[in-house]
Amino acid sequence: MTAAIGKFIRFLPSGAGLILLVVGLRSTIQMMGQPLGPHDEGLLLTNANLVSQGQVPYRDFYSNYPPGIYLAIVGLWKLFGVSVTAERALGFAAHGVLSLSAGWLAAYLAGSRFSFLAAGMVLLWLAWLGTVAFAWLVALAAALVTCALLLRALENGSRSRWIAAGLALGGVGCIRHDLLIYFTSSLVAVAVAWRIGTRRWRLSRPELTAVACLVLGAVVPLLAVWAPTLARAGVGQAVEDVYGVLVRDVMPARDLPLPPVLELRRTIPPPLAAPAFLIHSFEGAAALTLVGPAVALLWLLGAPRMGLRSRAGPALLLALSVAVLPQMLGRTDASHTLYTVTPSLILLSALVEWLTRGRGLWSAAAALAIAGIMYSPARTHVRFPDPGSPAAWQEAYPRYSRLPEVEAAREAVLAFIAESTDPGDPITRGSE
């Protein structure tokens, strides 16, 4: 392989990433004008309005969104006035933080300054979700920032950096308490496994100081956000909402099977066929999320051979790729599966960059295949029709349009509701 070809191959991930960034940004901006979401976005706006009046929303506060997301929206309203645009600006910012953090973390693994490929992939994949300030995306952005700050703290060791990482970790719990539980549990498990592997049973004084600063930083935002809420709502009510409503009633009802990621589907043009995870973003996101921990283990075990400065980066992303699994496995639908794809995109994008660093044509071919697998399911996110045009939406996404079998099921549900209720009866949907 000549030097010119090697240089060109090395540039390909950055060049493709820049294109994906532009396309993903365009698609995300266009989704700012989509119609108001009646359920998730309705809860965010309604309950944020209640919080601004000093009230504590019932049930949805705990089962769907902790207080932090409402307080963030209220804060924006105080600065810029009450509007849907302010709430969606928060969602847009979450997309931006996720993209930039992904680029930084992938570059940390690959040994570069910034991974445009990871940043572009993440922005394009998440564009389908629109710019609603979904609490999960905001919390995931805080989790990625936590990973970046932890890596900086491990390199520098200063107390201020450990406290900053703790503040970001506490921010995760203010936005999504479930992600905090899964993430911290995974972090502890990875740390314990590392201790067992290195046979270092006791923490040194600097390590104890670092842990103390991390915990202190996390406790500050958690207490600031949760203590007033629990004081007003009562601990008993919170426990009933979290366990009695969410764990006992809501979560079992939301349990859906995994999509058939390996099922052969027709491609365009027919009669060719390919696995579903290469054609549709739902199945693709599920497949990528599932392989995330395995790719993180590959990075972790191959760190010395792959030239990593330390195993800390792969270890943190292993913890995060495991922490997002319950979100997808507990509610396997198109939206909630897309929430969880980011860690895997970071790990795979870093692998693509590593493979294109002068390691021969076979490595370059493997990198191209991995990049194609990441991009192919998300290709339908590139061009969005006018959000206000149902006809254009159905033309672009016929799979989710009013198919006959979907209409038949809808009519059956409406008939059941009509037979089982009287006019004017309240009907509960989800955890409302």
Coordinates of C-alpha atoms in Angstrom, one line a residue:
M1 CA 0.0 0.0 0.0
T2 CA 1.5 3.4 -1.1
A3 CA 1.8 6.3 1.3
A4 CA -0.8 8.3 -0.7
I5 CA -3.4 5.4 -0.4
G6 CA -2.6 5.1 3.3
K7 CA -3.1 8.8 3.8
F8 CA -6.4 8.7 1.9
I9 CA -7.7 5.7 4.0
R10 CA -6.7 7.5 7.2
F11 CA -8.7 10.5 6.1
L12 CA -11.9 8.6 5.2
P13 CA -13.4 8.4 8.7
S14 CA -13.0 12.1 9.3
G15 CA -14.4 13.0 5.8
A16 CA -17.4 10.7 6.2
G17 CA -17.9 12.0 9.7
L18 CA -18.0 15.6 8.6
I19 CA -20.7 14.7 6.0
L20 CA -22.7 12.8 8.6
L21 CA -22.4 15.8 11.0
V22 CA -23.8 18.2 8.4
V23 CA -26.6 15.8 7.4
G24 CA -27.4 14.9 11.0
L25 CA -27.5 18.6 12.0
R26 CA -29.8 19.4 9.2
S27 CA -32.2 16.6 10.0
T28 CA -32.2 17.5 13.7
I29 CA -32.9 21.2 13.0
Q30 CA -35.7 20.2 10.7
M31 CA -37.3 18.1 13.4
M32 CA -37.6 21.2 15.6
G33 CA -40.8 22.0 13.8
Q34 CA -42.5 18.6 14.2
P35 CA -46.0 18.6 15.8
L36 CA -46.3 18.7 19.6
G37 CA -46.0 15.3 21.2
P38 CA -49.2 14.6 23.2
H39 CA -47.7 12.1 25.7
D40 CA -44.0 12.5 26.5
E41 CA -43.7 16.1 25.5
G42 CA -47.1 16.9 27.0
L43 CA -45.9 15.5 30.3
L44 CA -42.8 17.6 30.2
L45 CA -44.6 20.8 29.4
T46 CA -47.6 20.2 31.8
N47 CA -45.6 19.1 34.8
A48 CA -42.9 21.8 34.2
N49 CA -45.8 24.3 34.4
L50 CA -47.0 22.7 37.6
V51 CA -43.5 22.9 39.1
S52 CA -43.2 26.5 38.2
Q53 CA -46.4 27.1 40.3
G54 CA -44.9 25.3 43.3
Q55 CA -46.7 22.0 42.8
V56 CA -45.5 18.4 42.8
P57 CA -46.9 16.4 39.9
Y58 CA -48.3 13.0 40.9
R59 CA -47.0 9.7 39.7
D60 CA -45.3 10.8 36.5
F61 CA -42.8 12.6 38.6
Y62 CA -41.3 9.3 39.7
S63 CA -42.3 6.7 37.1
N64 CA -41.4 8.7 34.0
Y65 CA -39.3 11.8 34.9
P66 CA -37.6 12.8 38.1
P67 CA -37.7 16.5 39.1
G68 CA -34.5 17.6 37.4
I69 CA -35.8 17.7 33.9
Y70 CA -38.8 19.8 34.9
L71 CA -36.5 22.2 36.8
A72 CA -34.3 22.6 33.8
I73 CA -37.3 23.5 31.6
V74 CA -38.6 25.9 34.2
G75 CA -35.2 27.5 34.4
L76 CA -35.2 28.1 30.6
W77 CA -38.7 29.5 30.9
K78 CA -37.5 31.9 33.5
L79 CA -34.8 33.1 31.2
F80 CA -36.5 33.1 27.8
G81 CA -40.2 33.0 28.5
V82 CA -42.7 30.0 28.5
S83 CA -42.6 28.3 25.1
V84 CA -42.3 24.9 23.5
T85 CA -39.2 26.2 21.7
A86 CA -37.3 26.6 25.0
E87 CA -38.1 23.0 25.9
R88 CA -37.0 21.8 22.4
A89 CA -33.8 23.9 22.7
L90 CA -32.9 21.8 25.7
G91 CA -33.5 18.7 23.6
F92 CA -31.4 20.1 20.8
A93 CA -28.6 20.9 23.3
A94 CA -28.8 17.3 24.5
H95 CA -28.3 16.0 21.0
G96 CA -25.3 18.3 20.6
V97 CA -23.7 17.3 23.9
L98 CA -24.2 13.6 23.0
S99 CA -22.6 14.2 19.6
L100 CA -19.6 16.1 20.9
S101 CA -19.0 13.8 23.9
A102 CA -19.1 10.8 21.5
G103 CA -16.5 12.4 19.3
W104 CA -14.2 13.1 22.3
L105 CA -14.6 9.6 23.8
A106 CA -14.1 7.8 20.5
A107 CA -11.0 9.9 19.9
Y108 CA -9.7 9.0 23.3
L109 CA -9.9 5.4 22.4
A110 CA -8.5 5.8 18.9
G111 CA -5.7 8.1 19.9
S112 CA -6.8 11.1 17.9
R113 CA -8.0 14.6 18.7
F114 CA -11.6 14.3 17.8
S115 CA -13.7 11.6 16.0
F116 CA -16.0 13.3 13.5
L117 CA -17.2 9.8 12.6
A118 CA -18.6 9.1 16.1
A119 CA -20.0 12.6 16.4
G120 CA -21.7 12.4 13.0
M121 CA -23.1 8.9 13.5
V122 CA -24.6 9.7 16.9
L123 CA -26.2 13.0 15.6
L124 CA -27.7 11.2 12.6
W125 CA -29.0 8.2 14.6
L126 CA -30.7 10.4 17.2
A127 CA -32.2 12.8 14.6
W128 CA -35.2 10.5 14.2
L129 CA -36.2 11.1 17.8
G130 CA -36.7 14.8 17.2
T131 CA -35.7 17.5 19.6
V132 CA -38.1 16.8 22.5
A133 CA -36.2 17.1 25.7
F134 CA -36.6 13.4 26.6
A135 CA -35.2 12.9 30.1
W136 CA -33.3 9.8 29.0
L137 CA -31.3 11.6 26.4
V138 CA -30.5 14.5 28.7
A139 CA -29.4 12.0 31.4
L140 CA -27.4 10.0 28.9
A141 CA -25.6 13.2 27.9
A142 CA -24.7 13.8 31.5
A143 CA -23.4 10.2 31.7
L144 CA -21.1 10.7 28.7
V145 CA -19.9 14.0 30.3
T146 CA -19.3 12.0 33.5
C147 CA -17.1 9.5 31.5
A148 CA -15.1 12.3 30.0
L149 CA -14.5 14.0 33.3
L150 CA -13.6 10.7 35.0
L151 CA -11.0 10.1 32.4
R152 CA -9.6 13.6 33.0
A153 CA -9.6 13.0 36.7
L154 CA -7.8 9.7 36.4
E155 CA -5.1 11.5 34.3
N156 CA -4.7 14.5 36.6
G157 CA -5.9 13.3 40.0
S158 CA -6.9 16.7 41.3
R159 CA -9.7 16.9 43.8
S160 CA -11.6 19.5 41.7
R161 CA -11.8 17.2 38.7
W162 CA -13.1 14.3 40.8
I163 CA -15.7 16.7 42.3
A164 CA -16.7 17.9 38.8
A165 CA -17.1 14.2 37.7
G166 CA -19.3 13.7 40.7
L167 CA -21.4 16.7 39.9
A168 CA -22.1 15.3 36.4
L169 CA -22.9 11.9 37.9
G170 CA -25.3 13.4 40.3
G171 CA -26.9 15.2 37.4
V172 CA -27.7 11.9 35.8
G173 CA -29.7 11.0 38.9
C174 CA -31.5 14.3 38.9
I175 CA -32.8 13.6 35.4
R176 CA -33.2 9.8 35.3
H177 CA -32.8 8.0 38.6
D178 CA -32.9 4.6 36.9
L179 CA -30.0 5.3 34.7
L180 CA -28.0 6.5 37.7
I181 CA -28.7 3.2 39.5
Y182 CA -27.7 1.1 36.5
F183 CA -24.7 3.2 35.7
T184 CA -23.2 3.3 39.2
S185 CA -23.9 -0.4 39.7
S186 CA -22.0 -1.1 36.4
L187 CA -19.2 1.2 37.4
V188 CA -18.8 -0.5 40.8
A189 CA -18.9 -4.0 39.2
V190 CA -16.2 -3.0 36.7
A191 CA -14.1 -1.5 39.4
V192 CA -14.4 -4.6 41.6
A193 CA -13.5 -6.8 38.7
W194 CA -10.5 -4.7 38.0
R195 CA -9.4 -5.0 41.7
I196 CA -9.8 -8.7 41.6
G197 CA -7.9 -9.0 38.4
T198 CA -5.0 -6.9 39.7
R199 CA -5.2 -8.3 43.2
R200 CA -5.2 -4.9 44.7
W201 CA -7.7 -5.3 47.6
R202 CA -7.1 -2.1 49.5
L203 CA -7.6 1.5 48.4
S204 CA -4.7 3.8 48.8
R205 CA -5.1 7.2 50.5
P206 CA -5.2 9.1 47.1
E207 CA -7.8 6.6 45.9
L208 CA -9.9 7.0 49.0
T209 CA -9.7 10.8 48.5
A210 CA -10.8 10.5 44.9
V211 CA -13.8 8.3 45.8
A212 CA -14.8 10.7 48.6
C213 CA -14.6 13.7 46.2
L214 CA -16.6 11.8 43.6
V215 CA -19.3 10.9 46.1
L216 CA -19.4 14.4 47.5
G217 CA -19.8 15.9 44.1
A218 CA -22.7 13.5 43.3
V219 CA -24.5 14.0 46.5
V220 CA -24.7 17.8 46.2
P221 CA -27.1 18.0 43.1
L222 CA -29.0 14.9 44.2
L223 CA -29.8 16.5 47.6
A224 CA -30.5 19.9 46.1
V225 CA -33.1 18.4 43.6
W226 CA -34.6 15.4 45.5
A227 CA -34.7 16.6 49.1
P228 CA -37.3 19.4 48.5
T229 CA -39.3 17.1 46.3
L230 CA -39.4 14.3 48.9
A231 CA -40.2 16.8 51.6
R232 CA -43.2 18.1 49.8
A233 CA -44.5 14.8 48.3
G234 CA -43.5 12.5 51.2
V235 CA -41.2 9.5 51.1
G236 CA -44.2 7.1 51.2
Q237 CA -45.8 8.5 48.1
A238 CA -42.5 8.4 46.3
V239 CA -42.0 4.7 47.2
E240 CA -45.5 3.9 46.1
D241 CA -45.0 5.7 42.8
V242 CA -41.7 4.1 42.1
Y243 CA -42.3 0.6 43.2
G244 CA -46.1 0.3 43.4
V245 CA -46.8 2.0 40.1
L246 CA -43.7 1.7 38.0
V247 CA -42.1 -1.6 39.0
R248 CA -45.2 -3.6 39.8
D249 CA -47.7 -2.3 37.2
V250 CA -46.1 -0.2 34.5
M251 CA -42.9 -2.1 33.7
P252 CA -44.5 -5.5 33.1
A253 CA -47.0 -3.9 30.8
R254 CA -44.3 -2.3 28.8
D255 CA -42.3 -5.5 28.3
L256 CA -42.0 -6.1 24.6
P257 CA -40.1 -8.8 22.7
L258 CA -36.9 -8.0 20.9
P259 CA -37.3 -7.3 17.2
P260 CA -36.2 -10.1 14.8
V261 CA -32.8 -8.5 14.0
L262 CA -31.6 -11.4 11.9
E263 CA -34.8 -11.9 9.9
L264 CA -34.2 -11.5 6.1
R265 CA -36.1 -8.5 4.7
R266 CA -36.4 -7.2 1.1
T267 CA -34.1 -4.4 0.1
I268 CA -34.4 -1.8 -2.5
P269 CA -34.3 -2.8 -5.3
P270 CA -36.0 -6.3 -4.8
P271 CA -35.6 -9.2 -4.9
L272 CA -32.4 -8.8 -2.9
A273 CA -32.7 -9.5 0.9
A274 CA -30.6 -8.6 3.9
P275 CA -30.9 -9.0 7.7
A276 CA -33.4 -6.6 9.3
F277 CA -30.6 -4.9 11.3
L278 CA -29.1 -3.6 8.1
I279 CA -32.3 -2.2 6.7
H280 CA -34.4 -0.7 9.6
S281 CA -33.1 1.6 12.3
F282 CA -35.3 -0.1 15.0
E283 CA -33.7 -3.5 14.4
G284 CA -30.3 -1.9 13.8
A285 CA -30.3 0.0 17.0
A286 CA -31.3 -3.1 18.9
A287 CA -28.5 -5.1 17.4
L288 CA -25.9 -2.4 18.0
T289 CA -27.0 -1.9 21.6
L290 CA -26.7 -5.7 22.2
V291 CA -23.1 -5.9 20.8
G292 CA -22.0 -2.8 22.7
P293 CA -20.7 -4.6 25.8
A294 CA -18.8 -7.2 23.6
V295 CA -17.1 -4.4 21.6
A296 CA -16.2 -2.7 24.9
L297 CA -14.6 -6.0 26.1
L298 CA -12.7 -6.2 22.9
W299 CA -11.2 -2.8 23.5
L300 CA -10.6 -3.6 27.2
L301 CA -8.8 -6.9 26.6
G302 CA -6.9 -5.6 23.6
A303 CA -5.9 -2.3 25.1
P304 CA -2.1 -3.0 25.3
R305 CA -1.9 -4.3 21.8
M306 CA -4.1 -1.6 20.4
G307 CA -1.9 1.1 21.9
L308 CA -4.3 2.6 24.5
R309 CA -2.9 4.8 27.2
S310 CA -4.9 2.9 29.8
R311 CA -7.9 0.6 30.1
A312 CA -10.0 3.3 31.8
G313 CA -11.8 4.4 28.6
P314 CA -13.0 1.0 27.6
A315 CA -13.9 0.2 31.2
L316 CA -16.1 3.3 31.5
L317 CA -17.8 2.6 28.2
L318 CA -18.3 -1.0 29.1
A319 CA -20.1 0.1 32.2
L320 CA -22.3 2.5 30.2
S321 CA -23.0 0.0 27.5
V322 CA -24.3 -2.4 30.1
A323 CA -26.2 0.3 32.0
V324 CA -28.3 1.2 28.9
L325 CA -29.4 -2.4 28.3
P326 CA -32.4 -2.4 30.8
Q327 CA -33.9 0.7 29.0
M328 CA -34.0 -1.2 25.7
L329 CA -34.9 -4.7 27.1
G330 CA -37.5 -3.3 29.4
R331 CA -39.3 -1.3 26.7
T332 CA -38.3 -2.5 23.3
D333 CA -39.8 -0.1 20.8
A334 CA -38.3 2.1 18.1
S335 CA -37.8 5.2 20.3
H336 CA -36.5 3.5 23.5
T337 CA -34.1 1.4 21.4
L338 CA -32.7 4.5 19.7
Y339 CA -32.1 6.0 23.2
T340 CA -29.5 3.3 23.9
V341 CA -27.4 3.0 20.7
T342 CA -24.9 5.8 21.5
P343 CA -22.3 3.8 23.6
S344 CA -22.0 1.2 20.8
L345 CA -21.6 3.8 18.1
I346 CA -18.7 5.4 20.1
L347 CA -16.9 2.1 20.5
L348 CA -17.4 1.0 16.9
S349 CA -16.4 4.4 15.5
A350 CA -13.2 4.3 17.5
L351 CA -12.6 0.8 16.1
V352 CA -13.0 2.1 12.5
E353 CA -10.5 4.9 13.1
W354 CA -8.0 2.5 14.7
L355 CA -8.3 0.1 11.8
T356 CA -7.6 2.8 9.2
R357 CA -4.3 3.9 10.8
G358 CA -1.9 2.3 8.4
R359 CA -2.8 -1.3 9.1
G360 CA -3.2 -2.6 5.6
L361 CA -6.0 -3.0 3.1
W362 CA -7.7 -5.9 5.0
S363 CA -8.0 -3.7 8.1
A364 CA -9.3 -0.9 5.9
A365 CA -11.9 -3.3 4.4
A366 CA -13.0 -4.3 7.9
A367 CA -13.3 -0.7 8.9
L368 CA -15.5 0.0 5.8
A369 CA -17.7 -2.9 6.7
I370 CA -18.2 -1.7 10.3
A371 CA -18.9 1.8 9.1
G372 CA -21.4 0.5 6.6
I373 CA -23.2 -1.6 9.3
M374 CA -23.5 1.5 11.5
Y375 CA -24.8 3.7 8.7
S376 CA -27.0 1.4 6.8
P377 CA -29.9 1.2 9.3
A378 CA -29.8 5.0 9.9
R379 CA -29.9 6.0 6.2
T380 CA -33.6 6.7 6.4
H381 CA -32.8 9.4 8.9
V382 CA -31.0 11.5 6.3
R383 CA -34.0 13.1 4.7
F384 CA -37.0 14.0 6.6
P385 CA -40.2 15.1 5.0
D386 CA -42.2 18.1 6.1
P387 CA -43.3 17.2 9.7
G388 CA -46.6 18.8 9.0
S389 CA -47.4 16.6 5.9
P390 CA -48.8 13.2 6.9
A391 CA -48.8 12.1 3.3
A392 CA -45.1 12.8 3.0
W393 CA -44.5 11.1 6.3
Q394 CA -46.3 7.9 5.1
E395 CA -44.5 8.0 1.8
A396 CA -41.1 8.2 3.5
Y397 CA -42.0 5.7 6.2
P398 CA -44.5 3.2 4.8
R399 CA -43.5 0.6 7.4
Y400 CA -45.0 2.8 10.1
S401 CA -47.9 4.1 8.1
R402 CA -51.5 2.8 8.5
L403 CA -51.0 -0.7 7.4
P404 CA -54.1 -3.0 7.2
E405 CA -53.0 -5.1 10.1
V406 CA -52.3 -2.1 12.2
E407 CA -55.7 -0.6 11.4
A408 CA -57.4 -3.8 12.2
A409 CA -55.7 -4.0 15.6
R410 CA -56.6 -0.3 16.2
E411 CA -60.3 -0.9 15.5
A412 CA -60.3 -3.9 17.8
V413 CA -58.9 -1.8 20.6
L414 CA -61.4 1.0 20.1
A415 CA -64.2 -1.6 20.1
F416 CA -63.0 -3.1 23.3
I417 CA -62.9 0.4 25.0
A418 CA -66.4 1.2 23.8
E419 CA -67.7 -2.1 25.2
S420 CA -65.9 -1.8 28.5
T421 CA -66.5 1.8 29.4
D422 CA -69.2 4.4 29.6
P423 CA -69.0 7.8 27.9
G424 CA -67.0 10.2 30.1
D425 CA -65.1 7.5 32.0
P426 CA -61.5 8.4 32.6
I427 CA -59.0 6.2 30.8
T428 CA -55.5 5.7 32.0
R429 CA -52.7 5.4 29.4
G430 CA -49.3 4.1 30.6
S431 CA -48.5 5.8 33.9
E432 CA -50.7 8.9 33.4

